[in-house]
Amino acid sequence: MHPGLMTEESLHTRDLVELENQYGAHNYNPLDVVIERAQGVWVYDIEGNRYLDCLAAYSAVNQGHCHPKILKAMIEQARKVTLTSRAFRNDQLPLLYKELHELTGYDMALPMNTGAEAVETAIKTARKWGYKVKGIPEDKAEVIVCFNNFHGRTVTEVSFSTNAQYRDGFGPFTPGFKVIPFGDAQALEDAITPHTCAFLVEPIQGEAGIILPPQGYLKRAAEICRENRFLLLADEIQSGFGRTGKLFAYMHEGIKPDVLIVGKALSGGFYPVSAVLSSWEIMRLFEPGDHGSTFGGNPLGCAVARAALRVLTEEKLVERSAELGAYFLGLLQTLHSRDLKDVRGKGLWIGIELLSPARPYCEALKEEQILCKETHDRVLRISPPLVITRNEIDWAFERMSRVIENLSVRWLCG
Ligand SMILES: *Cc1c(COP(=O)(O)O)cnc(C)c1O
């Protein structure tokens, strides 16, 4: 049938997958589940099947899907005003600034939309600081980054990616980055030059497969930054807002990065909202016209973010993540399978590393009504919305153990 003749009611999963494949760029390889609605930890496909979401849109929906309080804030704001541009002021942005300050302790924020834009903004911040404050000669600033990093998909961000596919065909690349191994403080010291303006790092590497650095690494990195006078930029776009059992992952080490990059759960999944947070000393370097975004700081996004932050606090989601994460990790660490290499995590952010590709496990878990996504081929990332209950974890664990134990038998025998 010609797609134009289809009525919405007649569309099945197969039809929509075909439409998507025909008319959309194939820059993703999604599981063939077509989600139509969602609530809390549960999503529903167009055939009415229910699944437990163990990805939470890469931690953008920490507050759970379609949280009623965020929804209410969004609808109410959408009725009033959605976009003013920063040419004028709006009544939501100052309140979001103040609430972010009260929640995080950072003096000031610069609002953007996507995570990638916030990382770009942080890099611009660090370079500006390098030239204006540290006195690095023009165009010489260097940012140190880590092997296996993920900071987004802009040309500059893939310029310092160590994933060949992320770079292939996208050059020429932005200069000024130096890659060192993750978790190795000595490597950071060795990479410093007089032109170093920043160290950009994920406190726990997410896309790389939930890689936890050795304890004390971040603390030592923060000291090295301070002693050698360059900025620590923490990318907490995925690890932030409770995912690891603390408000931010850097808090596990009792440090405070000079620049904090947030996104994803800042909006509870309703709308792209990101921000760069820092001190007055650093943020004051931005002058009118230096940087901007048409949608950044818009009243709709700000109202959504304010509600998303309120939900995080009111529902004690950070504490939930710590407690239920430890519980879930404990269960998963009892799994027995010869295909299991490692089960690790922090808070409700768990990586199950396998000896074989993880994709067949994702497909099998989908049949058991659990949605998760492989990362880096051999890691299953388990990161449900933080509103998940103990009962739901038990429910998920029972299915996961069945899948992991059965599949590994098949793999080892086949
Ligand atoms: C998702 C993510 C980004 C990019 O965010 P987008 O909103 O997809 O642009 C950057 N850094 C980290 C650590 C992320 O997880």
Tab-separated table of C-alpha atoms and ligand atoms in Angstrom:
chain	number	residue	atom	x	y	z
A	1	MET	CA	0.000	0.000	0.000
A	2	HIS	CA	1.203	3.504	-0.716
A	3	PRO	CA	2.153	5.113	2.603
A	4	GLY	CA	-0.081	8.103	1.810
A	5	LEU	CA	-3.119	5.830	1.789
A	6	MET	CA	-2.498	4.427	5.243
A	7	THR	CA	-4.697	5.559	8.035
A	8	GLU	CA	-3.030	5.772	11.385
A	9	GLU	CA	-5.165	2.970	12.795
A	10	SER	CA	-4.023	0.519	10.158
A	11	LEU	CA	-0.322	0.982	10.876
A	12	HIS	CA	1.554	-1.839	12.513
A	13	THR	CA	5.103	-2.031	13.769
A	14	ARG	CA	6.299	-3.430	10.464
A	15	ASP	CA	4.727	-0.574	8.459
A	16	LEU	CA	6.276	2.101	10.639
A	17	VAL	CA	9.691	0.453	10.575
A	18	GLU	CA	9.455	0.399	6.769
A	19	LEU	CA	8.430	4.058	6.594
A	20	GLU	CA	11.263	5.001	8.876
A	21	ASN	CA	13.765	3.043	6.843
A	22	GLN	CA	12.498	4.473	3.587
A	23	TYR	CA	12.282	8.144	4.485
A	24	GLY	CA	14.732	8.629	7.331
A	25	ALA	CA	18.520	8.647	7.436
A	26	HIS	CA	19.800	5.384	8.898
A	27	ASN	CA	22.060	6.949	11.495
A	28	TYR	CA	20.692	4.655	14.217
A	29	ASN	CA	20.026	0.947	14.479
A	30	PRO	CA	17.029	0.891	16.828
A	31	LEU	CA	15.307	-2.175	18.197
A	32	ASP	CA	12.110	-2.740	16.236
A	33	VAL	CA	9.736	-1.647	18.930
A	34	VAL	CA	7.529	1.306	18.043
A	35	ILE	CA	6.649	3.186	21.196
A	36	GLU	CA	3.385	5.043	21.257
A	37	ARG	CA	3.046	6.129	24.883
A	38	ALA	CA	4.807	5.843	28.197
A	39	GLN	CA	4.304	6.415	31.897
A	40	GLY	CA	6.910	6.184	34.635
A	41	VAL	CA	9.196	3.240	33.908
A	42	TRP	CA	6.805	1.659	31.421
A	43	VAL	CA	6.543	2.209	27.679
A	44	TYR	CA	3.850	0.810	25.376
A	45	ASP	CA	4.229	-0.124	21.727
A	46	ILE	CA	1.553	0.416	19.093
A	47	GLU	CA	0.368	-3.170	19.489
A	48	GLY	CA	-0.277	-2.458	23.163
A	49	ASN	CA	2.655	-4.466	24.547
A	50	ARG	CA	4.200	-3.094	27.697
A	51	TYR	CA	7.944	-2.884	28.339
A	52	LEU	CA	10.090	-1.830	31.245
A	53	ASP	CA	12.415	0.894	30.003
A	54	CYS	CA	15.957	0.132	31.145
A	55	LEU	CA	17.574	2.851	29.054
A	56	ALA	CA	15.527	5.892	30.095
A	57	ALA	CA	16.536	7.690	26.890
A	58	TYR	CA	20.194	7.570	27.900
A	59	SER	CA	19.240	8.976	31.327
A	60	ALA	CA	17.159	11.875	30.034
A	61	VAL	CA	14.052	10.502	31.733
A	62	ASN	CA	15.440	9.944	35.223
A	63	GLN	CA	12.163	11.356	36.568
A	64	GLY	CA	10.166	8.703	34.674
A	65	HIS	CA	8.275	9.108	31.407
A	66	CYS	CA	5.636	11.816	31.161
A	67	HIS	CA	5.938	12.839	34.788
A	68	PRO	CA	2.605	14.538	35.585
A	69	LYS	CA	4.183	17.518	37.356
A	70	ILE	CA	6.596	18.254	34.525
A	71	LEU	CA	3.789	17.758	32.025
A	72	LYS	CA	1.638	20.252	33.905
A	73	ALA	CA	4.438	22.822	33.977
A	74	MET	CA	5.016	22.342	30.261
A	75	ILE	CA	1.361	22.736	29.308
A	76	GLU	CA	0.868	25.764	31.532
A	77	GLN	CA	3.955	27.474	30.164
A	78	ALA	CA	3.110	26.562	26.563
A	79	ARG	CA	-0.173	28.421	26.972
A	80	LYS	CA	1.632	31.573	28.113
A	81	VAL	CA	4.803	32.065	26.087
A	82	THR	CA	7.251	29.545	24.614
A	83	LEU	CA	10.010	31.536	22.998
A	84	THR	CA	11.186	35.095	23.351
A	85	SER	CA	14.781	34.646	22.213
A	86	ARG	CA	17.400	36.209	24.435
A	87	ALA	CA	16.886	39.507	22.647
A	88	PHE	CA	14.302	40.037	25.393
A	89	ARG	CA	14.080	38.658	28.886
A	90	ASN	CA	11.544	36.106	30.105
A	91	ASP	CA	10.197	35.421	33.561
A	92	GLN	CA	11.334	31.771	33.760
A	93	LEU	CA	15.065	32.001	33.042
A	94	PRO	CA	16.059	33.988	36.157
A	95	LEU	CA	14.169	31.505	38.343
A	96	LEU	CA	15.879	28.545	36.693
A	97	TYR	CA	19.264	30.249	37.230
A	98	LYS	CA	18.495	30.782	40.903
A	99	GLU	CA	17.220	27.237	41.416
A	100	LEU	CA	20.232	25.731	39.656
A	101	HIS	CA	22.470	27.824	41.899
A	102	GLU	CA	20.624	26.702	45.029
A	103	LEU	CA	20.728	23.059	43.985
A	104	THR	CA	24.348	22.871	42.797
A	105	GLY	CA	26.189	25.732	44.477
A	106	TYR	CA	27.553	27.004	41.153
A	107	ASP	CA	27.413	30.803	40.841
A	108	MET	CA	26.171	31.084	37.286
A	109	ALA	CA	24.797	29.155	34.334
A	110	LEU	CA	24.755	29.477	30.560
A	111	PRO	CA	21.708	27.759	29.064
A	112	MET	CA	21.725	25.794	25.831
A	113	ASN	CA	19.541	23.026	24.388
A	114	THR	CA	21.327	19.795	23.593
A	115	GLY	CA	24.217	18.178	25.374
A	116	ALA	CA	26.462	18.605	22.360
A	117	GLU	CA	25.902	22.357	22.423
A	118	ALA	CA	26.653	22.507	26.134
A	119	VAL	CA	29.962	20.677	25.613
A	120	GLU	CA	30.821	23.089	22.792
A	121	THR	CA	29.981	25.933	25.150
A	122	ALA	CA	32.213	24.503	27.878
A	123	ILE	CA	35.096	24.196	25.431
A	124	LYS	CA	34.586	27.804	24.345
A	125	THR	CA	34.493	28.815	28.018
A	126	ALA	CA	37.760	27.008	28.733
A	127	ARG	CA	39.502	28.447	25.684
A	128	LYS	CA	38.327	31.962	26.504
A	129	TRP	CA	39.621	31.530	30.052
A	130	GLY	CA	42.899	30.168	28.701
A	131	TYR	CA	43.492	33.249	26.572
A	132	LYS	CA	42.024	35.973	28.784
A	133	VAL	CA	43.077	34.764	32.217
A	134	LYS	CA	45.915	32.272	31.855
A	135	GLY	CA	47.480	34.208	28.983
A	136	ILE	CA	47.894	31.360	26.510
A	137	PRO	CA	49.125	32.721	23.136
A	138	GLU	CA	46.409	33.121	20.499
A	139	ASP	CA	45.104	29.891	18.938
A	140	LYS	CA	47.397	27.705	21.030
A	141	ALA	CA	44.951	26.522	23.729
A	142	GLU	CA	44.858	22.779	24.359
A	143	VAL	CA	42.143	20.697	25.973
A	144	ILE	CA	43.037	17.279	27.354
A	145	VAL	CA	40.385	14.557	26.899
A	146	CYS	CA	40.211	10.824	27.569
A	147	PHE	CA	40.378	7.731	25.440
A	148	ASN	CA	36.876	6.313	24.817
A	149	ASN	CA	35.251	9.646	25.622
A	150	PHE	CA	31.768	10.563	24.493
A	151	HIS	CA	30.934	14.247	24.444
A	152	GLY	CA	28.540	14.552	21.519
A	153	ARG	CA	28.504	14.589	17.757
A	154	THR	CA	29.477	18.029	16.495
A	155	VAL	CA	32.539	18.278	14.275
A	156	THR	CA	34.621	19.575	17.189
A	157	GLU	CA	33.389	16.839	19.503
A	158	VAL	CA	34.129	14.034	17.077
A	159	SER	CA	37.495	15.679	16.418
A	160	PHE	CA	38.681	14.292	19.731
A	161	SER	CA	36.642	11.085	19.744
A	162	THR	CA	38.666	7.874	19.738
A	163	ASN	CA	35.840	5.952	18.077
A	164	ALA	CA	36.845	5.549	14.436
A	165	GLN	CA	33.244	5.406	13.180
A	166	TYR	CA	32.307	8.689	14.842
A	167	ARG	CA	35.068	10.409	12.860
A	168	ASP	CA	35.073	8.492	9.591
A	169	GLY	CA	34.216	10.815	6.724
A	170	PHE	CA	33.755	13.921	8.860
A	171	GLY	CA	37.152	15.607	8.708
A	172	PRO	CA	38.912	17.997	8.641
A	173	PHE	CA	38.843	18.144	12.405
A	174	THR	CA	39.195	20.845	15.023
A	175	PRO	CA	42.735	21.027	16.414
A	176	GLY	CA	43.684	21.688	20.030
A	177	PHE	CA	42.872	18.391	21.751
A	178	LYS	CA	45.105	15.818	23.354
A	179	VAL	CA	43.879	12.319	24.219
A	180	ILE	CA	45.092	10.414	27.286
A	181	PRO	CA	43.983	7.106	28.846
A	182	PHE	CA	40.957	7.341	31.165
A	183	GLY	CA	41.556	6.689	34.857
A	184	ASP	CA	45.285	7.423	34.726
A	185	ALA	CA	46.228	10.546	36.688
A	186	GLN	CA	49.899	10.242	35.768
A	187	ALA	CA	48.958	10.430	32.079
A	188	LEU	CA	47.168	13.691	32.828
A	189	GLU	CA	50.263	15.133	34.454
A	190	ASP	CA	52.417	14.008	31.556
A	191	ALA	CA	50.120	15.626	28.975
A	192	ILE	CA	50.251	19.119	30.462
A	193	THR	CA	51.907	21.906	28.490
A	194	PRO	CA	51.968	25.661	29.135
A	195	HIS	CA	49.081	25.826	26.636
A	196	THR	CA	46.764	23.476	28.518
A	197	CYS	CA	43.522	25.271	29.355
A	198	ALA	CA	41.317	22.376	30.455
A	199	PHE	CA	40.780	18.720	31.167
A	200	LEU	CA	37.393	17.561	29.854
A	201	VAL	CA	36.194	14.301	31.392
A	202	GLU	CA	33.156	12.160	32.173
A	203	PRO	CA	33.459	11.165	35.866
A	204	ILE	CA	32.163	7.755	34.809
A	205	GLN	CA	32.302	6.962	31.108
A	206	GLY	CA	28.783	6.171	29.925
A	207	GLU	CA	28.823	5.410	26.224
A	208	ALA	CA	32.143	3.613	26.655
A	209	GLY	CA	30.279	1.003	28.724
A	210	ILE	CA	29.857	2.374	32.277
A	211	ILE	CA	33.582	2.550	32.947
A	212	LEU	CA	34.386	3.443	36.558
A	213	PRO	CA	37.826	4.976	37.049
A	214	PRO	CA	39.976	3.900	40.006
A	215	GLN	CA	38.856	5.427	43.278
A	216	GLY	CA	40.540	8.762	43.901
A	217	TYR	CA	41.153	9.428	40.206
A	218	LEU	CA	38.903	12.442	39.927
A	219	LYS	CA	40.178	13.873	43.189
A	220	ARG	CA	43.743	13.570	41.963
A	221	ALA	CA	42.778	15.017	38.569
A	222	ALA	CA	41.200	18.024	40.306
A	223	GLU	CA	44.425	18.587	42.264
A	224	ILE	CA	46.525	18.349	39.114
A	225	CYS	CA	44.260	20.899	37.411
A	226	ARG	CA	44.568	23.303	40.322
A	227	GLU	CA	48.340	22.872	40.769
A	228	ASN	CA	48.992	23.426	37.068
A	229	ARG	CA	46.407	26.118	36.563
A	230	PHE	CA	43.920	24.734	34.102
A	231	LEU	CA	40.205	24.029	34.380
A	232	LEU	CA	38.447	20.774	35.207
A	233	LEU	CA	35.404	20.374	32.945
A	234	ALA	CA	33.068	17.593	34.076
A	235	ASP	CA	30.634	16.280	31.478
A	236	GLU	CA	27.739	15.071	33.649
A	237	ILE	CA	25.180	15.116	30.879
A	238	GLN	CA	24.506	11.411	31.432
A	239	SER	CA	25.921	10.830	34.930
A	240	GLY	CA	24.235	13.847	36.509
A	241	PHE	CA	20.973	14.407	38.341
A	242	GLY	CA	21.008	11.291	40.451
A	243	ARG	CA	21.977	8.596	37.981
A	244	THR	CA	24.959	7.413	40.052
A	245	GLY	CA	23.345	7.756	43.469
A	246	LYS	CA	24.641	11.267	44.095
A	247	LEU	CA	23.272	14.463	42.596
A	248	PHE	CA	26.432	14.513	40.461
A	249	ALA	CA	29.011	11.773	40.030
A	250	TYR	CA	31.873	14.106	41.000
A	251	MET	CA	30.384	14.234	44.506
A	252	HIS	CA	31.534	10.667	45.124
A	253	GLU	CA	35.041	12.124	45.348
A	254	GLY	CA	34.291	15.282	47.290
A	255	ILE	CA	35.580	17.630	44.603
A	256	LYS	CA	34.058	20.475	42.646
A	257	PRO	CA	34.822	20.821	38.937
A	258	ASP	CA	35.452	24.350	37.653
A	259	VAL	CA	32.882	23.823	34.934
A	260	LEU	CA	29.928	21.436	35.081
A	261	ILE	CA	28.100	20.385	31.919
A	262	VAL	CA	24.505	19.190	32.306
A	263	GLY	CA	21.699	18.186	29.971
A	264	LYS	CA	19.472	15.154	29.465
A	265	ALA	CA	17.570	14.742	32.799
A	266	LEU	CA	17.649	18.511	33.335
A	267	SER	CA	14.375	18.463	31.407
A	268	GLY	CA	13.076	15.079	32.542
A	269	GLY	CA	12.932	14.101	28.886
A	270	PHE	CA	10.303	16.616	27.823
A	271	TYR	CA	12.372	19.033	25.867
A	272	PRO	CA	16.064	19.594	25.149
A	273	VAL	CA	17.544	21.724	27.911
A	274	SER	CA	21.244	21.832	28.729
A	275	ALA	CA	23.515	24.187	30.614
A	276	VAL	CA	27.067	24.978	31.546
A	277	LEU	CA	27.565	25.891	35.197
A	278	SER	CA	30.559	27.641	36.636
A	279	SER	CA	31.882	30.346	38.927
A	280	TRP	CA	31.402	34.075	38.483
A	281	GLU	CA	35.154	34.423	37.816
A	282	ILE	CA	34.874	32.200	34.766
A	283	MET	CA	31.385	33.086	33.524
A	284	ARG	CA	32.112	36.809	33.641
A	285	LEU	CA	34.390	36.267	30.627
A	286	PHE	CA	31.324	36.023	28.378
A	287	GLU	CA	30.283	39.351	27.010
A	288	PRO	CA	27.202	40.202	24.960
A	289	GLY	CA	27.579	38.717	21.500
A	290	ASP	CA	30.287	36.197	22.431
A	291	HIS	CA	27.988	33.187	22.288
A	292	GLY	CA	24.307	32.378	22.015
A	293	SER	CA	21.405	30.225	20.948
A	294	THR	CA	17.938	31.143	19.690
A	295	PHE	CA	16.243	28.522	21.836
A	296	GLY	CA	18.712	28.442	24.750
A	297	GLY	CA	17.069	29.718	27.929
A	298	ASN	CA	13.596	29.869	26.401
A	299	PRO	CA	10.688	30.082	28.856
A	300	LEU	CA	9.192	26.718	27.909
A	301	GLY	CA	12.469	24.883	28.432
A	302	CYS	CA	13.108	26.774	31.666
A	303	ALA	CA	9.658	25.990	33.078
A	304	VAL	CA	10.155	22.320	32.186
A	305	ALA	CA	13.629	22.242	33.754
A	306	ARG	CA	12.399	23.934	36.928
A	307	ALA	CA	9.688	21.291	37.307
A	308	ALA	CA	12.148	18.489	36.496
A	309	LEU	CA	14.528	19.690	39.220
A	310	ARG	CA	11.664	19.985	41.696
A	311	VAL	CA	10.591	16.398	41.008
A	312	LEU	CA	14.154	15.192	41.517
A	313	THR	CA	14.236	16.754	44.988
A	314	GLU	CA	10.637	16.150	46.065
A	315	GLU	CA	10.732	12.480	45.164
A	316	LYS	CA	14.229	11.986	46.601
A	317	LEU	CA	15.318	10.380	43.356
A	318	VAL	CA	19.006	10.722	44.153
A	319	GLU	CA	18.591	8.721	47.362
A	320	ARG	CA	16.399	6.194	45.544
A	321	SER	CA	19.093	5.742	42.923
A	322	ALA	CA	21.741	5.030	45.561
A	323	GLU	CA	19.589	2.560	47.467
A	324	LEU	CA	17.870	0.748	44.618
A	325	GLY	CA	21.006	0.839	42.488
A	326	ALA	CA	22.950	-1.019	45.160
A	327	TYR	CA	20.090	-3.496	45.434
A	328	PHE	CA	19.869	-4.082	41.662
A	329	LEU	CA	23.657	-4.360	41.275
A	330	GLY	CA	23.753	-6.860	44.137
A	331	LEU	CA	21.149	-9.011	42.365
A	332	LEU	CA	22.876	-8.818	38.995
A	333	GLN	CA	26.203	-9.745	40.540
A	334	THR	CA	24.708	-13.082	41.600
A	335	LEU	CA	24.137	-14.044	37.944
A	336	HIS	CA	26.008	-17.080	36.754
A	337	SER	CA	26.945	-17.310	33.119
A	338	ARG	CA	30.155	-18.198	31.331
A	339	ASP	CA	29.389	-15.330	28.947
A	340	LEU	CA	29.610	-12.730	31.738
A	341	LYS	CA	32.805	-10.771	32.019
A	342	ASP	CA	31.884	-8.133	34.560
A	343	VAL	CA	28.899	-6.565	36.292
A	344	ARG	CA	29.619	-3.080	37.610
A	345	GLY	CA	27.904	0.187	38.322
A	346	LYS	CA	27.125	3.071	40.564
A	347	GLY	CA	23.596	4.004	41.567
A	348	LEU	CA	21.064	2.951	38.968
A	349	TRP	CA	23.730	2.920	36.272
A	350	ILE	CA	24.846	-0.628	35.683
A	351	GLY	CA	26.986	-2.169	32.985
A	352	ILE	CA	26.819	-5.884	32.251
A	353	GLU	CA	29.901	-6.701	30.224
A	354	LEU	CA	29.714	-9.851	28.144
A	355	LEU	CA	32.199	-11.928	26.223
A	356	SER	CA	29.947	-11.946	23.147
A	357	PRO	CA	27.977	-9.191	21.373
A	358	ALA	CA	25.262	-7.674	23.551
A	359	ARG	CA	22.780	-7.021	20.750
A	360	PRO	CA	21.214	-10.533	20.781
A	361	TYR	CA	20.683	-10.064	24.515
A	362	CYS	CA	18.822	-6.816	23.846
A	363	GLU	CA	16.637	-8.571	21.286
A	364	ALA	CA	15.907	-11.399	23.718
A	365	LEU	CA	15.221	-9.002	26.581
A	366	LYS	CA	12.734	-7.190	24.370
A	367	GLU	CA	10.824	-10.463	24.015
A	368	GLU	CA	10.753	-10.538	27.823
A	369	GLN	CA	9.343	-6.981	27.915
A	370	ILE	CA	12.554	-5.262	28.903
A	371	LEU	CA	14.103	-2.554	26.750
A	372	CYS	CA	17.788	-1.861	26.923
A	373	LYS	CA	20.511	-1.007	24.491
A	374	GLU	CA	23.964	-2.363	23.931
A	375	THR	CA	26.823	0.060	24.185
A	376	HIS	CA	30.250	-0.572	22.709
A	377	ASP	CA	29.155	-3.943	21.369
A	378	ARG	CA	29.595	-6.045	24.476
A	379	VAL	CA	28.060	-4.062	27.293
A	380	LEU	CA	24.409	-4.033	28.316
A	381	ARG	CA	23.640	-0.734	29.954
A	382	ILE	CA	20.965	-0.892	32.633
A	383	SER	CA	19.751	2.600	33.510
A	384	PRO	CA	16.022	2.645	34.258
A	385	PRO	CA	14.168	5.792	35.301
A	386	LEU	CA	15.011	6.507	38.941
A	387	VAL	CA	11.334	6.127	39.917
A	388	ILE	CA	11.609	2.352	39.476
A	389	THR	CA	10.385	0.350	42.475
A	390	ARG	CA	11.959	-2.601	44.250
A	391	ASN	CA	9.191	-4.844	42.921
A	392	GLU	CA	9.860	-3.724	39.383
A	393	ILE	CA	13.553	-4.447	39.881
A	394	ASP	CA	12.689	-7.949	41.082
A	395	TRP	CA	10.440	-8.391	38.061
A	396	ALA	CA	13.212	-7.233	35.726
A	397	PHE	CA	15.887	-9.301	37.418
A	398	GLU	CA	13.909	-12.497	37.047
A	399	ARG	CA	13.622	-11.936	33.298
A	400	MET	CA	17.183	-10.776	32.910
A	401	SER	CA	18.580	-13.789	34.657
A	402	ARG	CA	16.483	-16.055	32.431
A	403	VAL	CA	17.723	-14.337	29.259
A	404	ILE	CA	21.346	-14.084	30.296
A	405	GLU	CA	21.549	-17.655	31.498
A	406	ASN	CA	19.727	-19.106	28.450
A	407	LEU	CA	21.514	-17.072	25.819
A	408	SER	CA	24.962	-17.748	27.145
A	409	VAL	CA	24.240	-21.466	26.975
A	410	ARG	CA	23.157	-21.073	23.351
A	411	TRP	CA	26.224	-19.000	22.510
A	412	LEU	CA	28.654	-21.385	24.132
A	413	CYS	CA	27.088	-24.445	22.521
A	414	GLY	CA	26.398	-22.877	19.121
B	1	LIG	C1	24.345	12.315	25.578
B	1	LIG	C2	25.658	12.881	25.911
B	1	LIG	C3	26.162	14.014	25.247
B	1	LIG	C4	25.455	14.651	24.072
B	1	LIG	O1	24.179	15.089	24.379
B	1	LIG	P1	23.115	15.334	23.198
B	1	LIG	O2	21.935	15.927	23.909
B	1	LIG	O3	22.839	14.013	22.580
B	1	LIG	O4	23.745	16.276	22.242
B	1	LIG	C5	27.379	14.523	25.659
B	1	LIG	N1	28.067	13.964	26.676
B	1	LIG	C6	27.622	12.873	27.328
B	1	LIG	C7	28.421	12.306	28.451
B	1	LIG	C8	26.415	12.288	26.961
B	1	LIG	O5	25.989	11.184	27.576
